[in-house]
mmCIF file of C-alpha atoms and ligand atoms in Angstrom:
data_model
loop_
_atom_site.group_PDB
_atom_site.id
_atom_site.type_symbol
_atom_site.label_atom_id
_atom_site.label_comp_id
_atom_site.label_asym_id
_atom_site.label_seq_id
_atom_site.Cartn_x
_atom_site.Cartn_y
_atom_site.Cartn_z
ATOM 1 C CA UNK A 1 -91.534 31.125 16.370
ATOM 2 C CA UNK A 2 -89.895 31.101 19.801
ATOM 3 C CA UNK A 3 -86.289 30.847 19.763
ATOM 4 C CA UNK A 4 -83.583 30.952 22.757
ATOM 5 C CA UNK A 5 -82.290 34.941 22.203
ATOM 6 C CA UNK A 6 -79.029 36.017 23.807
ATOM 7 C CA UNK A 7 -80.186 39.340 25.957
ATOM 8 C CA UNK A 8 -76.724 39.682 28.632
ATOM 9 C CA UNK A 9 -73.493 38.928 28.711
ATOM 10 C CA UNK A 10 -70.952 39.347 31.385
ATOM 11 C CA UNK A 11 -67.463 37.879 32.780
ATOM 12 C CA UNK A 12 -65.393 38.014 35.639
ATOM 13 C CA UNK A 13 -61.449 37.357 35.774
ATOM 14 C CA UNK A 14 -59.624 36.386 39.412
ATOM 15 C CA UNK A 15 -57.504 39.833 40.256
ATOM 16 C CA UNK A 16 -53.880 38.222 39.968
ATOM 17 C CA UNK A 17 -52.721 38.192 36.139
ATOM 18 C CA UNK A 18 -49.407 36.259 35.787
ATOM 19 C CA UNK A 19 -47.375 36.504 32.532
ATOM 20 C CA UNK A 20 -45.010 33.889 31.335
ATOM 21 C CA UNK A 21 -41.853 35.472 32.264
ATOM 22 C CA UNK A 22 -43.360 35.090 36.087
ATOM 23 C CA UNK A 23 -44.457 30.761 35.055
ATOM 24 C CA UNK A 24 -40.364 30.656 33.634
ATOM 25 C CA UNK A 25 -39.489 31.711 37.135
ATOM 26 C CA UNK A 26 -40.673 28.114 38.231
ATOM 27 C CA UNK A 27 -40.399 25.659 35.608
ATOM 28 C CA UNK A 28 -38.221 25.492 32.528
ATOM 29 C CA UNK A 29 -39.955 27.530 29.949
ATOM 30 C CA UNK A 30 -39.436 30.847 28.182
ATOM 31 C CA UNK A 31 -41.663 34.017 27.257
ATOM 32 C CA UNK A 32 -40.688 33.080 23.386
ATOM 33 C CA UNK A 33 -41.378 29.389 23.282
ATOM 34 C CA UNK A 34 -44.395 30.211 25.228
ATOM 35 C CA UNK A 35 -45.441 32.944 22.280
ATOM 36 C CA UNK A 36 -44.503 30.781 19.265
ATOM 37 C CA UNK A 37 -46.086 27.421 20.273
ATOM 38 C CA UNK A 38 -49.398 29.005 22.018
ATOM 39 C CA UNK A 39 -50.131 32.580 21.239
ATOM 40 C CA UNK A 40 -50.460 33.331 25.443
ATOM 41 C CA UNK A 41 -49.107 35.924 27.256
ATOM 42 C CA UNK A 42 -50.942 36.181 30.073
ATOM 43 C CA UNK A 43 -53.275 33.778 32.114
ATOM 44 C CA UNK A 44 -55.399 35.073 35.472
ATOM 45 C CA UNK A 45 -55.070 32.799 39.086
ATOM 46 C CA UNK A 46 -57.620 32.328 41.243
ATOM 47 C CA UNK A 47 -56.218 33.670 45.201
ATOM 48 C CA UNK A 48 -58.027 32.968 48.204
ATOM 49 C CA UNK A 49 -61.152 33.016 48.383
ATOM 50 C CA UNK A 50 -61.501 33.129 44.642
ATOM 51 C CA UNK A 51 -62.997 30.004 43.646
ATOM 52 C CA UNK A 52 -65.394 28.996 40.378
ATOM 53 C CA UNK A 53 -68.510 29.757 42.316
ATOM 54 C CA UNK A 54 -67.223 33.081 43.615
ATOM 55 C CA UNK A 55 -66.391 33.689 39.659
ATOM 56 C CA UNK A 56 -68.997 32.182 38.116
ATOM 57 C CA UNK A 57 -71.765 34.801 40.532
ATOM 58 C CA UNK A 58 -69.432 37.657 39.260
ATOM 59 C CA UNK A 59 -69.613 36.570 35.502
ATOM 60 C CA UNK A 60 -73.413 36.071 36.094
ATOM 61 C CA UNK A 61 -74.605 39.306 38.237
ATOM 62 C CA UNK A 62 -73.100 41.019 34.990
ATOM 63 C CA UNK A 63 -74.933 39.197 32.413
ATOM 64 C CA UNK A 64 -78.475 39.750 34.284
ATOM 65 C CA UNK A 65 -77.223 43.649 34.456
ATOM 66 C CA UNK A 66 -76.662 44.344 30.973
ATOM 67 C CA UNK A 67 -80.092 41.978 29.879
ATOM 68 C CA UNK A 68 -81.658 44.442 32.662
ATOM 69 C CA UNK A 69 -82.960 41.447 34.816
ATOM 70 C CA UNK A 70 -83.406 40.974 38.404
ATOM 71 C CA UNK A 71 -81.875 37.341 39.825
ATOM 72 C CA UNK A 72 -85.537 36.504 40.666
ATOM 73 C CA UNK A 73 -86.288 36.493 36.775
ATOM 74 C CA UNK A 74 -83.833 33.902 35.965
ATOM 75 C CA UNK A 75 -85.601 30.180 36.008
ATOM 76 C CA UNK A 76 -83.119 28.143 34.837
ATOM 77 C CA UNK A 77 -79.470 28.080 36.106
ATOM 78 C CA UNK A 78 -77.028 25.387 33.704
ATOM 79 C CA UNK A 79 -73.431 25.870 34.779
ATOM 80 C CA UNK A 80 -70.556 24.671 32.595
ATOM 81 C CA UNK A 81 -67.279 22.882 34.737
ATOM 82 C CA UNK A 82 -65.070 20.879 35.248
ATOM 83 C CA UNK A 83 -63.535 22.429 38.400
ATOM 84 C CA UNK A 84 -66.447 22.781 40.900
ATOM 85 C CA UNK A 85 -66.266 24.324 44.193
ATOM 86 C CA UNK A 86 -67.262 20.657 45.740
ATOM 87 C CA UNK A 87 -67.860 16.969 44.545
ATOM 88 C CA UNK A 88 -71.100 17.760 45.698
ATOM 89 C CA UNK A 89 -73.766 19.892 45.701
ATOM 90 C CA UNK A 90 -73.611 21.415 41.795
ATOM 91 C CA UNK A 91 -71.372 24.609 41.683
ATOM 92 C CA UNK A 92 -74.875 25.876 39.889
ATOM 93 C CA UNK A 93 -76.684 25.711 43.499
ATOM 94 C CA UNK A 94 -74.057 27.621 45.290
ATOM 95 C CA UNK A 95 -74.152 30.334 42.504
ATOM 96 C CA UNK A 96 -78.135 30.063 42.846
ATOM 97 C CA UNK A 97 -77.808 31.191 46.601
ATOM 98 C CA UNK A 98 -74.960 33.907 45.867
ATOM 99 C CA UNK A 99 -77.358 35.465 43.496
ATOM 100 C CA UNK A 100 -80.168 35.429 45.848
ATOM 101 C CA UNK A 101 -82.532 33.364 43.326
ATOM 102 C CA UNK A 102 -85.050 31.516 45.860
ATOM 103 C CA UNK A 103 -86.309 29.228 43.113
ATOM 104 C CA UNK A 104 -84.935 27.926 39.713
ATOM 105 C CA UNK A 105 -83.521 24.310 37.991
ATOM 106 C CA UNK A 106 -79.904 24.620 38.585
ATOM 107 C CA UNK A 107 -77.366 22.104 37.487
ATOM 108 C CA UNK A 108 -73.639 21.313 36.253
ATOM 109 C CA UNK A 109 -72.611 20.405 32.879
ATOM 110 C CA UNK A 110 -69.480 18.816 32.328
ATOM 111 C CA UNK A 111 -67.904 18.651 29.397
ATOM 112 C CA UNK A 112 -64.971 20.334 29.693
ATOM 113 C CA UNK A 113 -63.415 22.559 27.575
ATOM 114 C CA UNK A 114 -67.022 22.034 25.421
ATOM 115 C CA UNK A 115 -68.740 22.397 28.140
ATOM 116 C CA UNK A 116 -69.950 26.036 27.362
ATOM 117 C CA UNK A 117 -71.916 24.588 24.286
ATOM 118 C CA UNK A 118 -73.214 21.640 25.756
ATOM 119 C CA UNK A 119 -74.494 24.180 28.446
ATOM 120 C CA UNK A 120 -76.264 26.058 25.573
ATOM 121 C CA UNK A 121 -77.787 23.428 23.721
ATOM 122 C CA UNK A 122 -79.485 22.251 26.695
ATOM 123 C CA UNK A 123 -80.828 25.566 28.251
ATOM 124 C CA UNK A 124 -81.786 26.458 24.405
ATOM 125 C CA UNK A 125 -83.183 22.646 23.872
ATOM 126 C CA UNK A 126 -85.574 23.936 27.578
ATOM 127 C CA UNK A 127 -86.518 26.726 26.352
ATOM 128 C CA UNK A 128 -88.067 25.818 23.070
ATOM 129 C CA UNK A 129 -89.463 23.289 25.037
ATOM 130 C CA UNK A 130 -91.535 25.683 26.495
ATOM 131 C CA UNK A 131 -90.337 24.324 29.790
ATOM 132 C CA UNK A 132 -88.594 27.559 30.719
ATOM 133 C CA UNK A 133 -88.277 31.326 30.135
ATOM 134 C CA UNK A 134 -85.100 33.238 31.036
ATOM 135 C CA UNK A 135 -81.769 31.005 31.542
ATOM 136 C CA UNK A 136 -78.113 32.009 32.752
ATOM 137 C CA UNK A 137 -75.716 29.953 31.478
ATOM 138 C CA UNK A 138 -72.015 29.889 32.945
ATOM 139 C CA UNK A 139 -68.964 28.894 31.785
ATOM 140 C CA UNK A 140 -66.460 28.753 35.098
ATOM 141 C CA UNK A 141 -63.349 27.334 35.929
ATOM 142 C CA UNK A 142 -60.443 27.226 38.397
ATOM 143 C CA UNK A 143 -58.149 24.929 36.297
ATOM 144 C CA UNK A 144 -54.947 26.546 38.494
ATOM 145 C CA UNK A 145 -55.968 24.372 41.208
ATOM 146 C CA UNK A 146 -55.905 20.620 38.801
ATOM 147 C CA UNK A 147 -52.741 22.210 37.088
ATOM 148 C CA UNK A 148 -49.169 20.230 38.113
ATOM 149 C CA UNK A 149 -47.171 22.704 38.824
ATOM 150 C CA UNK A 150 -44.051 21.449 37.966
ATOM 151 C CA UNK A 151 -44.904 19.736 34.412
ATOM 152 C CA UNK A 152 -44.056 22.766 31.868
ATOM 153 C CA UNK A 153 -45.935 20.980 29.196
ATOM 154 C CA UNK A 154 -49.547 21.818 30.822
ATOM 155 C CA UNK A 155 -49.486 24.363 33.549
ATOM 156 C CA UNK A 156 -48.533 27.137 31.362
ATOM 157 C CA UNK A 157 -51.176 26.277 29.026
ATOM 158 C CA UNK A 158 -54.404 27.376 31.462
ATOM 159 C CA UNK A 159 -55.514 30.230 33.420
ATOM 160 C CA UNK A 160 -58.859 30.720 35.165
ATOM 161 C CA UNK A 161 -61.781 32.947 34.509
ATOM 162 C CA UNK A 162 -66.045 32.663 34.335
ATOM 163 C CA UNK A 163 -68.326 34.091 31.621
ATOM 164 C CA UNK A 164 -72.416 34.042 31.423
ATOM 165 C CA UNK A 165 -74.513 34.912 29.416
ATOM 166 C CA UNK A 166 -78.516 35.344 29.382
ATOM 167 C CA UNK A 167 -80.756 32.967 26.570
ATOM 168 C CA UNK A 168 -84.341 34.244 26.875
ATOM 169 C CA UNK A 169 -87.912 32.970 25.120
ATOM 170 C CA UNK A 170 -88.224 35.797 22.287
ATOM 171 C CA UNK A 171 -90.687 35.497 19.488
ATOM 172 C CA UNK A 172 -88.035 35.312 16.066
ATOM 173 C CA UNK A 173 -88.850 35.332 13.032
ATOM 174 C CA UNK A 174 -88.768 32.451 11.329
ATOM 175 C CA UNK A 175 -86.445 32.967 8.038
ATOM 176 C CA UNK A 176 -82.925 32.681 9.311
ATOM 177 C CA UNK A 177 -81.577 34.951 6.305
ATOM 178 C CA UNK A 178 -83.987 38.414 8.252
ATOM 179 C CA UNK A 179 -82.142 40.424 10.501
ATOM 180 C CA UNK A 180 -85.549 39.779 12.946
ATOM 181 C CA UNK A 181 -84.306 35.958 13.338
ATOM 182 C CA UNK A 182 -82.229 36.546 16.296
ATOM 183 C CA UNK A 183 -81.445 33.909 19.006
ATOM 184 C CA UNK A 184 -80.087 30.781 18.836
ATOM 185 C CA UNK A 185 -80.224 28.927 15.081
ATOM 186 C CA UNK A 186 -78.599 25.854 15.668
ATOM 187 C CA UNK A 187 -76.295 23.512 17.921
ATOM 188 C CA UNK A 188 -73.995 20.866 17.388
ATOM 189 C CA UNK A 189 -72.526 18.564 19.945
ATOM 190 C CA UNK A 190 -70.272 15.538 19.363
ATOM 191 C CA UNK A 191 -68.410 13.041 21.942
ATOM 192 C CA UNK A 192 -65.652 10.490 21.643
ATOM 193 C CA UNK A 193 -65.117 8.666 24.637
ATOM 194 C CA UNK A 194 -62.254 6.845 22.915
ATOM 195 C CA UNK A 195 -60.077 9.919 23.290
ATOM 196 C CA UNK A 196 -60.334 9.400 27.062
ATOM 197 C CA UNK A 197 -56.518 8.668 27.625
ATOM 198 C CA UNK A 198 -55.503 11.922 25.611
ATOM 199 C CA UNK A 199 -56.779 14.775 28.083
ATOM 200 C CA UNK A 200 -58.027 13.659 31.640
ATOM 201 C CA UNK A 201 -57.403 14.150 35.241
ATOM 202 C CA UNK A 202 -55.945 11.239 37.124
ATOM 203 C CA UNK A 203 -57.999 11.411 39.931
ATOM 204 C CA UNK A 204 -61.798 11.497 40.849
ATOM 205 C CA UNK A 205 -64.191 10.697 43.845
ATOM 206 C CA UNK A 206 -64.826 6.998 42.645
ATOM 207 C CA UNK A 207 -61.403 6.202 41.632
ATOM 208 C CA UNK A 208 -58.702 7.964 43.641
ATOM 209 C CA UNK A 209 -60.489 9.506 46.010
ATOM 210 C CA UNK A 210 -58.345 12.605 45.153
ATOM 211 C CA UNK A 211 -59.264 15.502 42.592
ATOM 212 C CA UNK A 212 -55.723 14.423 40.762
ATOM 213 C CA UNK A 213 -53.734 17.013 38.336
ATOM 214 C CA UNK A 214 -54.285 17.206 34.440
ATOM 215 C CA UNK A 215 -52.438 15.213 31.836
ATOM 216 C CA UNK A 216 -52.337 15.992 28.196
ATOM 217 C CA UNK A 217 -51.018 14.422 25.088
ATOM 218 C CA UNK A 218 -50.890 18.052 23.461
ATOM 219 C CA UNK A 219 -50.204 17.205 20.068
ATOM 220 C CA UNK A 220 -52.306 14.843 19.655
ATOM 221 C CA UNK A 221 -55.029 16.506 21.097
ATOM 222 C CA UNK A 222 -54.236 19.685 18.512
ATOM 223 C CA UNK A 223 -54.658 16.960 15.565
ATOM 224 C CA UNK A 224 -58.257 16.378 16.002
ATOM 225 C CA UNK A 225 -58.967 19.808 16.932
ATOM 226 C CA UNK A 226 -58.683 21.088 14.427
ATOM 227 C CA UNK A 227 -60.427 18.613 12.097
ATOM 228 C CA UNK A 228 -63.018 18.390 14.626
ATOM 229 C CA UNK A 229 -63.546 22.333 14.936
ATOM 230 C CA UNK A 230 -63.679 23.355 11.155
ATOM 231 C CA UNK A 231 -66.328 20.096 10.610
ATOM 232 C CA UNK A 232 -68.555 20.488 13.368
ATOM 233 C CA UNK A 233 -68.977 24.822 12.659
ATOM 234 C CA UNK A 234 -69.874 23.533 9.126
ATOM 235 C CA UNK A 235 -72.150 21.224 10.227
ATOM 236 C CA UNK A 236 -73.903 23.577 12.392
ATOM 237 C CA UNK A 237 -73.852 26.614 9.880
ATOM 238 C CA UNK A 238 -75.533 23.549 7.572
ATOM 239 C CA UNK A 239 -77.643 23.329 10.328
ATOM 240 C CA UNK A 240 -78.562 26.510 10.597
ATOM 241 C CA UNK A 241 -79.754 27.121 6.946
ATOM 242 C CA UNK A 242 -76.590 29.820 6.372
ATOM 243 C CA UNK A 243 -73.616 29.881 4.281
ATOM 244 C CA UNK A 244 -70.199 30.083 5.637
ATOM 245 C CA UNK A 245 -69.889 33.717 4.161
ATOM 246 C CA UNK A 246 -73.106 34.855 6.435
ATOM 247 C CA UNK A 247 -70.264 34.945 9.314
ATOM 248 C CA UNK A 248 -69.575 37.893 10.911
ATOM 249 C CA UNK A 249 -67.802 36.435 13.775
ATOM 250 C CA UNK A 250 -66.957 33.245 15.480
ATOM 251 C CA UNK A 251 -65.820 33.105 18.972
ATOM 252 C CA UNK A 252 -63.834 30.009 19.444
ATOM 253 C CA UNK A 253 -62.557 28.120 22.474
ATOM 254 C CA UNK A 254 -59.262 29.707 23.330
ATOM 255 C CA UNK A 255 -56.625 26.837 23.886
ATOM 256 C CA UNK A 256 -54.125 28.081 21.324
ATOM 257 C CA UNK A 257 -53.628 30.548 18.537
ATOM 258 C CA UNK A 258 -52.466 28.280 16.253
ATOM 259 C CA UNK A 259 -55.335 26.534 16.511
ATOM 260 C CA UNK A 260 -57.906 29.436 15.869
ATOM 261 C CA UNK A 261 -55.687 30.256 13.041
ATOM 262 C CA UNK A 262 -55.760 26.625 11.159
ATOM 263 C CA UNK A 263 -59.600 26.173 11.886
ATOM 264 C CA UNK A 264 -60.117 29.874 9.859
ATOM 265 C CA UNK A 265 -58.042 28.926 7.294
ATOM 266 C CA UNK A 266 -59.781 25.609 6.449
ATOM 267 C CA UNK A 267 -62.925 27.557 6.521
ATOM 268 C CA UNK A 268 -61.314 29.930 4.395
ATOM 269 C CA UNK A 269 -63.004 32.398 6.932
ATOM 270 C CA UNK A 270 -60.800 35.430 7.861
ATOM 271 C CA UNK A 271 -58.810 36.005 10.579
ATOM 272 C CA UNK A 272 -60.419 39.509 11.271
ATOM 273 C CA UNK A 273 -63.534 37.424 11.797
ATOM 274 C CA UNK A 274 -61.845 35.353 14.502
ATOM 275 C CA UNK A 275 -62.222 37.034 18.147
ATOM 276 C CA UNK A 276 -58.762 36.283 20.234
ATOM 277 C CA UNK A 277 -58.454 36.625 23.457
ATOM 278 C CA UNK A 278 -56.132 33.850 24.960
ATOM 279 C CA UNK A 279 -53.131 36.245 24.722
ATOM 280 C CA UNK A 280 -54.772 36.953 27.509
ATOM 281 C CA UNK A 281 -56.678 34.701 29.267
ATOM 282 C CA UNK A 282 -54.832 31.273 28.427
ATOM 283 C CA UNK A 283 -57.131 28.365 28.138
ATOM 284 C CA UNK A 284 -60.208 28.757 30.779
ATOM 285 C CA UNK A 285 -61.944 25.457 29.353
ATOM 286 C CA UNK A 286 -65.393 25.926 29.812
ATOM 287 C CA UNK A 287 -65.215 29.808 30.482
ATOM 288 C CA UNK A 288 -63.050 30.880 27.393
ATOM 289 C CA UNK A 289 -66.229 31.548 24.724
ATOM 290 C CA UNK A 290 -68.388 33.117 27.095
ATOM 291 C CA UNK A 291 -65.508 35.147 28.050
ATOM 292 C CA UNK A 292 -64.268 35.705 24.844
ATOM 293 C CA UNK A 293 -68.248 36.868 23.749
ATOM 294 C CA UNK A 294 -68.915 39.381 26.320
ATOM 295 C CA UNK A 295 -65.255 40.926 25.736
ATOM 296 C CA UNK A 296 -66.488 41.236 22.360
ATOM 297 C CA UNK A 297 -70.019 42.290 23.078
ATOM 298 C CA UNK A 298 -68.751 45.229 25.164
ATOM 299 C CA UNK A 299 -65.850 46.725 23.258
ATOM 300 C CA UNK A 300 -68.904 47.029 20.172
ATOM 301 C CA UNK A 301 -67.551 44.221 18.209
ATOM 302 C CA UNK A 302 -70.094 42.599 17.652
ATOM 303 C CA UNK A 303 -73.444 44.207 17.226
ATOM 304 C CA UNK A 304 -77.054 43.548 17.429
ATOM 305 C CA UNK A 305 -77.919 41.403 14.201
ATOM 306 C CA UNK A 306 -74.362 39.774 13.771
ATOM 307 C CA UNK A 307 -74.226 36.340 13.020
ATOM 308 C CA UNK A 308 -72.037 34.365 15.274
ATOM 309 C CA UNK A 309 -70.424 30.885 15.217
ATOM 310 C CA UNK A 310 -69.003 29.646 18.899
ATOM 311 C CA UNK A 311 -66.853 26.636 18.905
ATOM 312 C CA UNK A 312 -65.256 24.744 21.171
ATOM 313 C CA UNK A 313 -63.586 21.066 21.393
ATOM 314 C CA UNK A 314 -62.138 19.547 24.633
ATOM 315 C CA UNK A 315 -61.568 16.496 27.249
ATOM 316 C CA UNK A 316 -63.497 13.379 26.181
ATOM 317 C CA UNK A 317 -63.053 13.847 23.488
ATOM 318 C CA UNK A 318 -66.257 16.499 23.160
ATOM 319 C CA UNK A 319 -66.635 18.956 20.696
ATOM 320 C CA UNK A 320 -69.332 21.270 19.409
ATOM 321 C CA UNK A 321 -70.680 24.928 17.523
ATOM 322 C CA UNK A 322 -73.630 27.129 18.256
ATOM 323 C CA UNK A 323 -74.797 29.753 15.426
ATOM 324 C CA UNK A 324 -76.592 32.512 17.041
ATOM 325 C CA UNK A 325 -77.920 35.925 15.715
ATOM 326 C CA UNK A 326 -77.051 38.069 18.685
HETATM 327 O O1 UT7 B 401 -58.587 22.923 25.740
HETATM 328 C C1 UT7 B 401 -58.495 21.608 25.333
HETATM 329 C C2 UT7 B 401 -57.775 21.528 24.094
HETATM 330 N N1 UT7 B 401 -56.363 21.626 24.296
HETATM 331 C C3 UT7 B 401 -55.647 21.997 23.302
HETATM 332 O O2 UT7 B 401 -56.211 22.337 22.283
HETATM 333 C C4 UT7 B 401 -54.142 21.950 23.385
HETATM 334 C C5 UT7 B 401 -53.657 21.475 22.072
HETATM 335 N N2 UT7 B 401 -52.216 21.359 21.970
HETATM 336 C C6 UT7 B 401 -51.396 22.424 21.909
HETATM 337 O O3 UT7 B 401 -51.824 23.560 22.017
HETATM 338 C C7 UT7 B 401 -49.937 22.177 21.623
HETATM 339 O O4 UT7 B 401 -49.760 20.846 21.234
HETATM 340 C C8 UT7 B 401 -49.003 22.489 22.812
HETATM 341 C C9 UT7 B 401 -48.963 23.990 23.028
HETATM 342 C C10 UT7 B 401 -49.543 21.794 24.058
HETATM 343 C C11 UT7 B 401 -47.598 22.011 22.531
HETATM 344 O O5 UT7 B 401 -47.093 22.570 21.330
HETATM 345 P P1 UT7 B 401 -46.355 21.652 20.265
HETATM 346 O O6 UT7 B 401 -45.890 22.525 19.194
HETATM 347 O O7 UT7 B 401 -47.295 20.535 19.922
HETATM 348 O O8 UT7 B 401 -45.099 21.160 21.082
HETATM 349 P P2 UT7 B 401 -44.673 19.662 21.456
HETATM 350 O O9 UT7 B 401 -45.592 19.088 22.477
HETATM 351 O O10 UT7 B 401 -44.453 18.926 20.192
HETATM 352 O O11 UT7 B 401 -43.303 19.958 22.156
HETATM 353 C C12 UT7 B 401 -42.173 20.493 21.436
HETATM 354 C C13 UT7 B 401 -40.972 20.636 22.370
HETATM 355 C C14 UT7 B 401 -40.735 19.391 23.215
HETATM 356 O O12 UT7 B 401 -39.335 19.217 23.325
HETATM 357 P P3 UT7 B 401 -38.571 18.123 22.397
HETATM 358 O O13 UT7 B 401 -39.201 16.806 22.751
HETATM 359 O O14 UT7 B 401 -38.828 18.548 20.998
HETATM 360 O O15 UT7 B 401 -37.159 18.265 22.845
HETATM 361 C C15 UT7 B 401 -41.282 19.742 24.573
HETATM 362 O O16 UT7 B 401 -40.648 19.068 25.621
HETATM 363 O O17 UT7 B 401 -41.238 21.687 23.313
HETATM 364 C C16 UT7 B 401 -40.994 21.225 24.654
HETATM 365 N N3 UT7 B 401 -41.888 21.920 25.557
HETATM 366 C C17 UT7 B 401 -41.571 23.105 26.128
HETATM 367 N N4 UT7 B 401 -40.495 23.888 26.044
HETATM 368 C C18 UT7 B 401 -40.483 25.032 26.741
HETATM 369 C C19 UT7 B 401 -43.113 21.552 25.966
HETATM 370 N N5 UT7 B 401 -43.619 22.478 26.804
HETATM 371 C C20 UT7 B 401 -42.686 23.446 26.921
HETATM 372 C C21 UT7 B 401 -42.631 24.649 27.634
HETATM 373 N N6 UT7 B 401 -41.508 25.408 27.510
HETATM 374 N N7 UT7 B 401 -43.636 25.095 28.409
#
């Protein structure tokens, strides 16, 4: 059967890293409560001339290296954001032309911080389709430049970052349980728009006319995540035909350790099986699995024939999983 199979990964980080002591500098925070409550210790800002296209080509040009394609290969271009470079065209277009590709379907997903795994359901939903063969999808965001500066209880909570990875038609075999079953085994999405209020920006083309800064009810928003996260990867696992102890790794949305570490524990899925990375990175929304994955991917974490579970949950509310045998 042909399935969506993950063949590159890449990532790209803006050059300037800022750690908390620097954020406590300009708002009234501290490296410890920073620590305790989150897990981060550093987050990367985008400078000039550093924007989510200029990230998202970087993140991309990587995957298509290590899956040993050309730009001209790739026919389908789906782009995960909620910070594009412009209202309008799609940030997907502009990384199009950066990458040279002369022809290809190229659009924006947003979805926010779930935006990454409503990008792959969709390229993976094309390509079993039939309707396309070799897809780059990109999570990228800039969320330094919708932060409020001076409102400690969000802006030390997000960095920015882009990650991309290749989905290609493979034949797979069929039987999810043989190591020759790689690709994509199942997606879940969910959305609810009653959650609007709890994690939104308060401006937009059609209301403000301004892009507007991000507000967050934080604790609220942690409640449902964590519900939200451990039900949807079981649903998907369900899905998927595979046991929660088939996991060798899940790669979840990085918004806050404490939050990777309750979603394991309901799963009663180890910690070593959890891959962290927003010590480092913060929350990049849409970027922060993709980023997470290649990191991953390249330090020989995960290997060919793994079984992996990526999560995310975000603005909207939207949440979802993907199981994939990489
Ligand atoms: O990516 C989308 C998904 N987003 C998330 O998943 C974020 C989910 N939420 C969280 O990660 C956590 O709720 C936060 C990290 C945002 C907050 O942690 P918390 O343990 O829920 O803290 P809290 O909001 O209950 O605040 C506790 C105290 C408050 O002071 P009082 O009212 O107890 O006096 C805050 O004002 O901590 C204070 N506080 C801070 N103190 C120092 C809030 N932000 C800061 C700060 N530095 N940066």
């Amino acid at each position: 059967m042909i399935r969506a199979v993950l063949t590159g990964t890449g990532s790209a980080l803006p050059a300037r890293r800022v750690s908390n002591a620097e954020l406590a500098e300009r708002v009234d925070t501290s490296d410890e409560w920073i620590v305790e409550r989150t897990g981060i210790r550093f987050r990367h800002i985008a400078g000039e001339g550093e924007t989510t296209a200029t990230l998202a080509r970087d993140a991309a040009a990587a995957a298509l290296i290590s899956a040993g394609l050309a730009p001209g290969d790739i026919d389908l271009l789906v782009l995960a954001t909620a910070t594009p470079d412009n209202t309008f065209p799609a940030t997907a277009t502009k990384v199009q032309a950066m990458l040279a590709i002369d022809d290809c379907v190229a659009f924006d997903v947003a979805a926010v911080c779930s935006g990454f795994l409503y990008a792959v359901q969709v390229a993976d939903s094309m390509i079993r389709a039939g309707a396309h063969r070799r897809a780059l999808v990109i999570g990228a965001e800039t969320f330094s430049r919708i932060l409020d500066w001076e409102d400690r209880t969000t802006c030390v909570l997000f960095g920015d970052g882009a990650g991309a990875i290749v989905l290609e038609a493979r034949d797979s075999v069929a039987d999810v349980n043989d190591p020759g079953a790689r690709g994509v085994l199942a997606t879940r999405l969910h959305a609810d728009g009653r959650h609007n209020g709890l994690l939104f920006v308060d401006g937009g083309p059609s209301t403000t006319g301004t892009v507007g800064k991000l507000r967050m009810k934080g604790r609220e928003v942690f409640r449902h995540a964590v519900v939200n996260l451990a039900a949807v990867m079981e649903e998907a696992l369900h899905a998927a035909g595979l046991p929660t102890d088939a996991v060798d790794w899940v790669v979840p949305h990085q918004a806050n350790a404490r939050i990777l570490d309750a979603t394991a524990r309901k799963l009663s899925l180890p910690s070593e099986k959890v891959v962290v990375t927003v010590d480092q990175h913060a929350n990049t929304s849409a970027a922060s699995v993709p980023l997470a994955l290649d990191q991953a991917m390249r330090d020989g974490r995960i290997q060919p024939g793994h079984i992996v579970v990526l999560e995310a949950m975000g603005g909207g509310f939207t949440w979802g999983a993907a199981v994939i045998r990489v």
